[in-house]
Each structure stands twice: as C-alpha cells, then as structure tokens.
GROMACS .gro file of C-alpha atoms in nm:
model
  347
    1UNK     CA    1  10.105  11.652   9.327
    2UNK     CA    2  10.342  11.901   9.490
    3UNK     CA    3  10.144  11.885   9.813
    4UNK     CA    4  10.164  11.503   9.817
    5UNK     CA    5  10.539  11.512   9.750
    6UNK     CA    6  10.583  11.762  10.032
    7UNK     CA    7  10.398  11.536  10.275
    8UNK     CA    8  10.612  11.236  10.185
    9UNK     CA    9  10.929  11.445  10.218
   10UNK     CA   10  10.818  11.563  10.563
   11UNK     CA   11  10.753  11.202  10.665
   12UNK     CA   12  11.096  11.102  10.531
   13UNK     CA   13  11.268  11.377  10.732
   14UNK     CA   14  11.090  11.281  11.056
   15UNK     CA   15  11.150  10.909  11.013
   16UNK     CA   16  11.517  10.965  10.922
   17UNK     CA   17  11.577  11.185  11.226
   18UNK     CA   18  11.412  10.943  11.468
   19UNK     CA   19  11.586  10.641  11.314
   20UNK     CA   20  11.926  10.813  11.335
   21UNK     CA   21  11.867  10.877  11.705
   22UNK     CA   22  11.775  10.514  11.767
   23UNK     CA   23  12.083  10.397  11.576
   24UNK     CA   24  12.302  10.620  11.795
   25UNK     CA   25  12.166  10.466  12.116
   26UNK     CA   26  12.196  10.114  11.969
   27UNK     CA   27  11.826  10.029  12.000
   28UNK     CA   28  11.741   9.687  11.849
   29UNK     CA   29  11.587   9.711  11.498
   30UNK     CA   30  11.625  10.092  11.500
   31UNK     CA   31  11.468  10.139  11.157
   32UNK     CA   32  11.153   9.954  11.260
   33UNK     CA   33  11.121  10.171  11.571
   34UNK     CA   34  11.225  10.479  11.374
   35UNK     CA   35  10.966  10.413  11.107
   36UNK     CA   36  10.697  10.345  11.366
   37UNK     CA   37  10.764  10.646  11.593
   38UNK     CA   38  10.840  10.882  11.302
   39UNK     CA   39  10.524  10.786  11.113
   40UNK     CA   40  10.324  10.801  11.438
   41UNK     CA   41  10.448  11.156  11.497
   42UNK     CA   42  10.352  11.257  11.142
   43UNK     CA   43  10.007  11.097  11.174
   44UNK     CA   44   9.935  11.288  11.496
   45UNK     CA   45  10.070  11.624  11.376
   46UNK     CA   46   9.930  11.619  11.020
   47UNK     CA   47   9.586  11.475  11.092
   48UNK     CA   48   9.434  11.661  10.794
   49UNK     CA   49   9.704  11.542  10.553
   50UNK     CA   50   9.706  11.164  10.604
   51UNK     CA   51   9.940  10.933  10.415
   52UNK     CA   52   9.910  10.564  10.341
   53UNK     CA   53  10.202  10.342  10.247
   54UNK     CA   54  10.136  10.166   9.913
   55UNK     CA   55  10.040   9.803   9.972
   56UNK     CA   56  10.323   9.680   9.749
   57UNK     CA   57  10.578   9.850   9.977
   58UNK     CA   58  10.427   9.688  10.286
   59UNK     CA   59  10.420   9.345  10.122
   60UNK     CA   60  10.783   9.395  10.023
   61UNK     CA   61  10.863   9.467  10.388
   62UNK     CA   62  10.675   9.154  10.494
   63UNK     CA   63  10.870   8.947  10.241
   64UNK     CA   64  11.206   9.078  10.363
   65UNK     CA   65  11.111   9.010  10.725
   66UNK     CA   66  11.003   8.659  10.625
   67UNK     CA   67  11.345   8.594  10.470
   68UNK     CA   68  11.519   8.731  10.781
   69UNK     CA   69  11.325   8.495  11.008
   70UNK     CA   70  11.374   8.199  10.773
   71UNK     CA   71  11.749   8.258  10.752
   72UNK     CA   72  11.778   8.234  11.132
   73UNK     CA   73  11.656   7.873  11.131
   74UNK     CA   74  11.965   7.657  11.172
   75UNK     CA   75  11.881   7.299  11.077
   76UNK     CA   76  12.215   7.174  11.207
   77UNK     CA   77  12.142   7.317  11.551
   78UNK     CA   78  11.796   7.164  11.556
   79UNK     CA   79  11.929   6.825  11.443
   80UNK     CA   80  12.196   6.841  11.714
   81UNK     CA   81  11.935   6.835  11.989
   82UNK     CA   82  11.903   6.458  11.977
   83UNK     CA   83  11.704   6.328  12.272
   84UNK     CA   84  11.651   6.681  12.404
   85UNK     CA   85  11.385   6.752  12.141
   86UNK     CA   86  11.102   6.671  12.382
   87UNK     CA   87  11.251   6.903  12.643
   88UNK     CA   88  11.275   7.192  12.396
   89UNK     CA   89  10.919   7.136  12.272
   90UNK     CA   90  10.796   7.126  12.631
   91UNK     CA   91  10.974   7.451  12.715
   92UNK     CA   92  10.828   7.619  12.407
   93UNK     CA   93  10.474   7.497  12.476
   94UNK     CA   94  10.472   7.599  12.842
   95UNK     CA   95  10.619   7.943  12.763
   96UNK     CA   96  10.353   8.007  12.499
   97UNK     CA   97  10.069   7.885  12.720
   98UNK     CA   98  10.189   8.106  13.004
   99UNK     CA   99  10.217   8.419  12.789
  100UNK     CA  100   9.879   8.361  12.623
  101UNK     CA  101   9.698   8.307  12.955
  102UNK     CA  102   9.852   8.617  13.107
  103UNK     CA  103   9.789   8.820  12.791
  104UNK     CA  104   9.416   8.754  12.790
  105UNK     CA  105   9.392   9.003  13.078
  106UNK     CA  106   9.434   9.278  12.817
  107UNK     CA  107   9.080   9.209  12.696
  108UNK     CA  108   8.970   9.394  13.011
  109UNK     CA  109   9.132   9.709  12.865
  110UNK     CA  110   8.940   9.692  12.540
  111UNK     CA  111   9.170   9.477  12.326
  112UNK     CA  112   9.007   9.214  12.107
  113UNK     CA  113   9.095   8.853  12.202
  114UNK     CA  114   9.320   8.815  11.894
  115UNK     CA  115   9.499   9.143  11.964
  116UNK     CA  116   9.543   9.056  12.332
  117UNK     CA  117   9.692   8.715  12.255
  118UNK     CA  118   9.926   8.829  11.979
  119UNK     CA  119  10.039   9.127  12.188
  120UNK     CA  120  10.154   8.900  12.469
  121UNK     CA  121  10.289   8.590  12.294
  122UNK     CA  122  10.658   8.553  12.377
  123UNK     CA  123  10.869   8.529  12.062
  124UNK     CA  124  10.827   8.626  11.699
  125UNK     CA  125  10.759   8.997  11.769
  126UNK     CA  126  10.857   9.123  11.424
  127UNK     CA  127  10.671   8.842  11.248
  128UNK     CA  128  10.353   8.899  11.450
  129UNK     CA  129  10.369   9.274  11.391
  130UNK     CA  130  10.407   9.219  11.017
  131UNK     CA  131  10.123   8.962  11.009
  132UNK     CA  132   9.883   9.145  11.241
  133UNK     CA  133   9.659   9.301  10.976
  134UNK     CA  134   9.636   8.972  10.787
  135UNK     CA  135   9.532   8.802  11.111
  136UNK     CA  136   9.257   9.052  11.190
  137UNK     CA  137   9.440   9.199  11.490
  138UNK     CA  138   9.539   9.559  11.569
  139UNK     CA  139   9.898   9.601  11.451
  140UNK     CA  140   9.938   9.923  11.651
  141UNK     CA  141   9.868   9.756  11.985
  142UNK     CA  142  10.077   9.452  11.895
  143UNK     CA  143  10.375   9.663  11.787
  144UNK     CA  144  10.375   9.877  12.102
  145UNK     CA  145  10.323   9.596  12.353
  146UNK     CA  146  10.546   9.337  12.185
  147UNK     CA  147  10.837   9.579  12.169
  148UNK     CA  148  10.774   9.704  12.521
  149UNK     CA  149  10.825   9.343  12.637
  150UNK     CA  150  11.130   9.305  12.413
  151UNK     CA  151  11.283   9.624  12.550
  152UNK     CA  152  11.236   9.505  12.910
  153UNK     CA  153  11.387   9.165  12.825
  154UNK     CA  154  11.691   9.330  12.665
  155UNK     CA  155  11.739   9.571  12.955
  156UNK     CA  156  11.712   9.304  13.226
  157UNK     CA  157  11.912   9.029  13.055
  158UNK     CA  158  12.265   9.172  13.114
  159UNK     CA  159  12.177   9.243  13.479
  160UNK     CA  160  12.042   8.893  13.542
  161UNK     CA  161  12.328   8.720  13.358
  162UNK     CA  162  12.593   8.918  13.548
  163UNK     CA  163  12.447   8.952  13.896
  164UNK     CA  164  12.252   8.630  13.938
  165UNK     CA  165  12.469   8.389  13.736
  166UNK     CA  166  12.807   8.562  13.760
  167UNK     CA  167  12.868   8.512  13.388
  168UNK     CA  168  13.140   8.706  13.209
  169UNK     CA  169  13.206   8.782  12.844
  170UNK     CA  170  13.452   8.523  12.712
  171UNK     CA  171  13.509   8.705  12.383
  172UNK     CA  172  13.322   8.450  12.172
  173UNK     CA  173  13.063   8.560  11.916
  174UNK     CA  174  12.826   8.397  11.673
  175UNK     CA  175  12.970   8.348  11.326
  176UNK     CA  176  12.864   8.599  11.066
  177UNK     CA  177  12.704   8.545  10.731
  178UNK     CA  178  12.861   8.454  10.400
  179UNK     CA  179  13.023   8.792  10.348
  180UNK     CA  180  12.955   8.759   9.973
  181UNK     CA  181  12.690   9.008   9.858
  182UNK     CA  182  12.628   8.806   9.542
  183UNK     CA  183  12.529   8.501   9.746
  184UNK     CA  184  12.319   8.710   9.984
  185UNK     CA  185  12.129   8.894   9.709
  186UNK     CA  186  12.065   8.571   9.517
  187UNK     CA  187  11.939   8.412   9.837
  188UNK     CA  188  11.701   8.700   9.909
  189UNK     CA  189  11.572   8.717   9.551
  190UNK     CA  190  11.512   8.341   9.530
  191UNK     CA  191  11.340   8.332   9.870
  192UNK     CA  192  11.111   8.627   9.793
  193UNK     CA  193  11.016   8.525   9.439
  194UNK     CA  194  10.972   8.159   9.527
  195UNK     CA  195  10.804   8.244   9.856
  196UNK     CA  196  10.544   8.476   9.703
  197UNK     CA  197  10.454   8.209   9.448
  198UNK     CA  198  10.432   7.935   9.712
  199UNK     CA  199  10.240   8.159   9.950
  200UNK     CA  200   9.970   8.226   9.691
  201UNK     CA  201   9.957   7.870   9.560
  202UNK     CA  202   9.912   7.730   9.913
  203UNK     CA  203   9.672   8.010  10.009
  204UNK     CA  204   9.873   8.090  10.319
  205UNK     CA  205   9.704   8.342  10.554
  206UNK     CA  206   9.994   8.588  10.524
  207UNK     CA  207  10.157   8.481  10.195
  208UNK     CA  208  10.398   8.774  10.167
  209UNK     CA  209  10.561   8.680  10.499
  210UNK     CA  210  10.511   8.306  10.548
  211UNK     CA  211  10.596   8.211  10.188
  212UNK     CA  212  10.943   8.374  10.184
  213UNK     CA  213  11.002   8.244  10.538
  214UNK     CA  214  10.942   7.883  10.427
  215UNK     CA  215  11.156   7.911  10.114
  216UNK     CA  216  11.439   8.090  10.298
  217UNK     CA  217  11.446   7.817  10.564
  218UNK     CA  218  11.466   7.549  10.295
  219UNK     CA  219  11.732   7.736  10.097
  220UNK     CA  220  11.963   7.734  10.400
  221UNK     CA  221  11.988   7.357  10.345
  222UNK     CA  222  12.160   7.425  10.010
  223UNK     CA  223  12.538   7.441  10.073
  224UNK     CA  224  12.573   7.751   9.853
  225UNK     CA  225  12.332   7.940  10.078
  226UNK     CA  226  12.434   7.782  10.410
  227UNK     CA  227  12.578   8.110  10.546
  228UNK     CA  228  12.363   8.352  10.346
  229UNK     CA  229  12.186   8.636  10.522
  230UNK     CA  230  11.979   8.938  10.431
  231UNK     CA  231  12.204   9.239  10.352
  232UNK     CA  232  12.184   9.511  10.616
  233UNK     CA  233  12.040   9.769  10.377
  234UNK     CA  234  11.760   9.540  10.259
  235UNK     CA  235  11.683   9.429  10.613
  236UNK     CA  236  11.664   9.792  10.720
  237UNK     CA  237  11.425   9.879  10.438
  238UNK     CA  238  11.205   9.582  10.529
  239UNK     CA  239  11.187   9.688  10.894
  240UNK     CA  240  11.126  10.047  10.787
  241UNK     CA  241  10.830   9.952  10.569
  242UNK     CA  242  10.668   9.759  10.854
  243UNK     CA  243  10.727  10.042  11.101
  244UNK     CA  244  10.593  10.317  10.873
  245UNK     CA  245  10.287  10.110  10.780
  246UNK     CA  246  10.195  10.063  11.147
  247UNK     CA  247  10.287  10.418  11.251
  248UNK     CA  248  10.071  10.589  10.988
  249UNK     CA  249   9.763  10.411  11.128
  250UNK     CA  250   9.787  10.581  11.466
  251UNK     CA  251   9.534  10.837  11.581
  252UNK     CA  252   9.522  11.027  11.908
  253UNK     CA  253   9.228  10.811  12.020
  254UNK     CA  254   9.421  10.491  11.940
  255UNK     CA  255   9.727  10.618  12.126
  256UNK     CA  256   9.523  10.705  12.435
  257UNK     CA  257   9.354  10.364  12.420
  258UNK     CA  258   9.691  10.186  12.407
  259UNK     CA  259   9.818  10.409  12.687
  260UNK     CA  260   9.539  10.280  12.909
  261UNK     CA  261   9.659   9.926  12.838
  262UNK     CA  262  10.024   9.990  12.930
  263UNK     CA  263   9.997   9.956  13.313
  264UNK     CA  264   9.823   9.619  13.281
  265UNK     CA  265  10.059   9.522  12.998
  266UNK     CA  266  10.356   9.595  13.227
  267UNK     CA  267  10.204   9.364  13.487
  268UNK     CA  268  10.158   9.087  13.229
  269UNK     CA  269  10.518   9.133  13.113
  270UNK     CA  270  10.653   9.103  13.469
  271UNK     CA  271  10.441   8.794  13.534
  272UNK     CA  272  10.561   8.641  13.205
  273UNK     CA  273  10.925   8.712  13.292
  274UNK     CA  274  10.887   8.556  13.636
  275UNK     CA  275  10.694   8.260  13.495
  276UNK     CA  276  10.962   8.195  13.233
  277UNK     CA  277  11.230   8.221  13.502
  278UNK     CA  278  11.035   7.955  13.693
  279UNK     CA  279  11.035   7.734  13.383
  280UNK     CA  280  11.409   7.789  13.359
  281UNK     CA  281  11.455   7.680  13.720
  282UNK     CA  282  11.252   7.365  13.653
  283UNK     CA  283  11.460   7.294  13.341
  284UNK     CA  284  11.785   7.326  13.535
  285UNK     CA  285  11.651   7.111  13.820
  286UNK     CA  286  11.533   6.826  13.598
  287UNK     CA  287  11.803   6.815  13.326
  288UNK     CA  288  12.177   6.860  13.288
  289UNK     CA  289  12.128   7.221  13.171
  290UNK     CA  290  12.308   7.481  13.380
  291UNK     CA  291  12.096   7.755  13.543
  292UNK     CA  292  12.235   8.008  13.293
  293UNK     CA  293  12.154   7.782  12.995
  294UNK     CA  294  11.804   7.729  13.129
  295UNK     CA  295  11.746   8.102  13.183
  296UNK     CA  296  11.860   8.193  12.831
  297UNK     CA  297  11.657   7.909  12.677
  298UNK     CA  298  11.336   8.030  12.842
  299UNK     CA  299  11.376   8.407  12.810
  300UNK     CA  300  11.052   8.540  12.653
  301UNK     CA  301  11.189   8.701  12.338
  302UNK     CA  302  11.499   8.881  12.216
  303UNK     CA  303  11.624   8.582  12.015
  304UNK     CA  304  11.925   8.759  11.858
  305UNK     CA  305  12.044   8.906  12.188
  306UNK     CA  306  11.987   8.576  12.367
  307UNK     CA  307  12.188   8.377  12.114
  308UNK     CA  308  12.467   8.635  12.121
  309UNK     CA  309  12.476   8.628  12.501
  310UNK     CA  310  12.484   8.247  12.502
  311UNK     CA  311  12.782   8.247  12.266
  312UNK     CA  312  12.975   8.519  12.452
  313UNK     CA  313  12.928   8.358  12.796
  314UNK     CA  314  13.024   8.007  12.687
  315UNK     CA  315  12.673   7.868  12.738
  316UNK     CA  316  12.514   7.576  12.555
  317UNK     CA  317  12.435   7.761  12.231
  318UNK     CA  318  12.271   7.453  12.075
  319UNK     CA  319  12.011   7.422  12.352
  320UNK     CA  320  11.949   7.795  12.383
  321UNK     CA  321  11.924   7.860  12.009
  322UNK     CA  322  11.704   7.557  11.951
  323UNK     CA  323  11.461   7.652  12.228
  324UNK     CA  324  11.430   8.008  12.099
  325UNK     CA  325  11.402   7.909  11.730
  326UNK     CA  326  11.147   7.632  11.791
  327UNK     CA  327  10.928   7.866  11.994
  328UNK     CA  328  10.946   8.135  11.725
  329UNK     CA  329  10.851   7.882  11.454
  330UNK     CA  330  10.561   7.749  11.662
  331UNK     CA  331  10.433   8.104  11.720
  332UNK     CA  332  10.431   8.195  11.352
  333UNK     CA  333  10.289   7.857  11.251
  334UNK     CA  334   9.994   7.858  11.491
  335UNK     CA  335   9.912   8.231  11.472
  336UNK     CA  336   9.681   8.192  11.167
  337UNK     CA  337   9.490   7.911  11.339
  338UNK     CA  338   9.446   8.116  11.657
  339UNK     CA  339   9.318   8.406  11.446
  340UNK     CA  340   9.075   8.176  11.264
  341UNK     CA  341   8.949   8.045  11.598
  342UNK     CA  342   8.872   8.395  11.723
  343UNK     CA  343   8.703   8.486  11.395
  344UNK     CA  344   8.472   8.184  11.427
  345UNK     CA  345   8.389   8.277  11.787
  346UNK     CA  346   8.294   8.631  11.686
  347UNK     CA  347   8.048   8.516  11.420
   0.00000   0.00000   0.00000
C-alpha cells in the first residue's frame, strides 16, 4: 500500500510541476498538457512501477470535457447565419475532407487508418483525444499530433492576422459566463448525470463524452443556463484526467514510433494550413466575407483563440464562430461512424 501511495505522490509532484510551468507560459489547456507530459515522464522513468488511472476518473474527465464542448455551442449564433448556412457547411466539409486526405499519409509511418485520420482532422482536438480509446484509435498519437497542429495554429495566427491583414486589437472581448457558481455547478451536474443516462440508453459509442455534450448543448437553450459554463477548477480536473490517462500509456517504443511520424506530420500540418488558407481565399472571393473573416472561419483548429481573435479585431464573430462550431460538431458526430468503417475494413 505504502509503495502504491508513494508512486501516486511522485506522479502528482511531476504533473503539478509540469502543469505549473505550462500555466506560467500561458499554454492553452495547460493541465491537459501538464497531465500528459508529467504522466509520460513518470511512465518512462518508472517503467517497473506502472500506474493506471482508475476508469471512473477517466470517464469523469470525458464527461467534463463533453460539457465544456456542449456549452460552447451557441444556438443563437447558429440561428443568426440565415442564408449563409450552406456556405458554413461547405467550408466545414471541405476543411474536413482536406485534413483527412492529407492525414492518410501517416499510414506510411505505421499509424492505423483510424489513428491517422483522427490525428489529422482539423477541429475537436480535445474531444477526439478523449474519445480515441473508445474509437479503437491510439490516443497517444492523436494527442501528440492534434496538439502539435493546435500549437502551430496558435503560434501563426497572431502573425498572420497582424502582418497579412493589418488587424489591430480593438479592445473587444467575448462575454464571459454567468458568474454565478450555483448556476454553473447545477448546469454541470445536470449535464453529466443526464448525459451519462442518455449516453447509455442510446448506446452511444463514447457515452461518457457524447452524452454530456448533447445534454449540455440542449441545456444552454434554457434561459437559466444560457450563460452557464464549466467552473475553471472542474474544467482543469477534466483536462488533467484526460492528460494523465493518455500519458501513463506511453512507452519508450511508442514515443520513438511517434517521433518517426513527426516530420511527416509537420508536412501534413503545413499542407492543411495552406489548404485552409486557400479555402479562406475562395470564401472571400465568392461571398461578402472579408479576407480576415474568411481566414478565421477556415483556420484548422484553435476554436477558443479564433473566436477571441475575431471579437478583439472587430471581425464577423457570427460567421467565424458558426464555421468553427459547426465543424467541431460534425467532427465529433461522424467520428464513431469513421471508426466503425475502419473496423469493418479490418475484419
């Protein structure tokens, strides 16, 4: 018992230290990265003393992530699209097709078809990472490559927005949540409890994530929960559970295998970025969207940063948010069907 407690304490110390460093440098979702890198370090150093996160903790993390994603869905924004619905759906479809086609190149580096596709799909990174095991894909590869793409998107976005479009910060930001912890906690509890029940009743492929996501999205239609969001502490714990779960699965052989994929993955990321920029140019050329609006609407990932940038630069937040949200919803909705398709092909 003492030995087991000591191992968990060591893991806690490593994860806490790494997470604190990521918080200091303002890395997106620092607790997810901290949990992943910290647990990875433990798994590589203490090979003879492996740990496994209890399944209930991981499912709790999936549920929290599901509520986070569901709370982002703004029905008012989607309804405000009007006649532009077809444009947004077209953007989403072409972006997904592009990223999937490019991502299949990873099969040449040993990734399974499902892992290759889910590693390269633009949008829904946290949801895909949380669902990976349920979908029969390698969560380690997906986590590393999805967040490598996200990091590149986040690093290049300010440069592109400033240098290519000459945009400046106009001091506008997205409105916050309800600010009432009682509303937020009730929202989270209702979404998780109701979502887990619905997920099991409907036999969803990843019930702990998709069930709470569906219920959270529907609850935002209730005026009482219109501005509700997941409290920062709970969101952090959810991200942490996902990160630790994935990190503890790493081995030196797996890390070396992923390392061999990185050069090709970088190429696929660059091609995806350029392809999405091309879609943005076509959107601006064929509609009344400005070049900046079109770029932000087609950026492959980084939904929170994209929406924040759109608000701060005075862009068309409705178009940008809708394009990003619709693509994220499509990704998470079709992922189980893609996984089922690959499973049938492998039989």
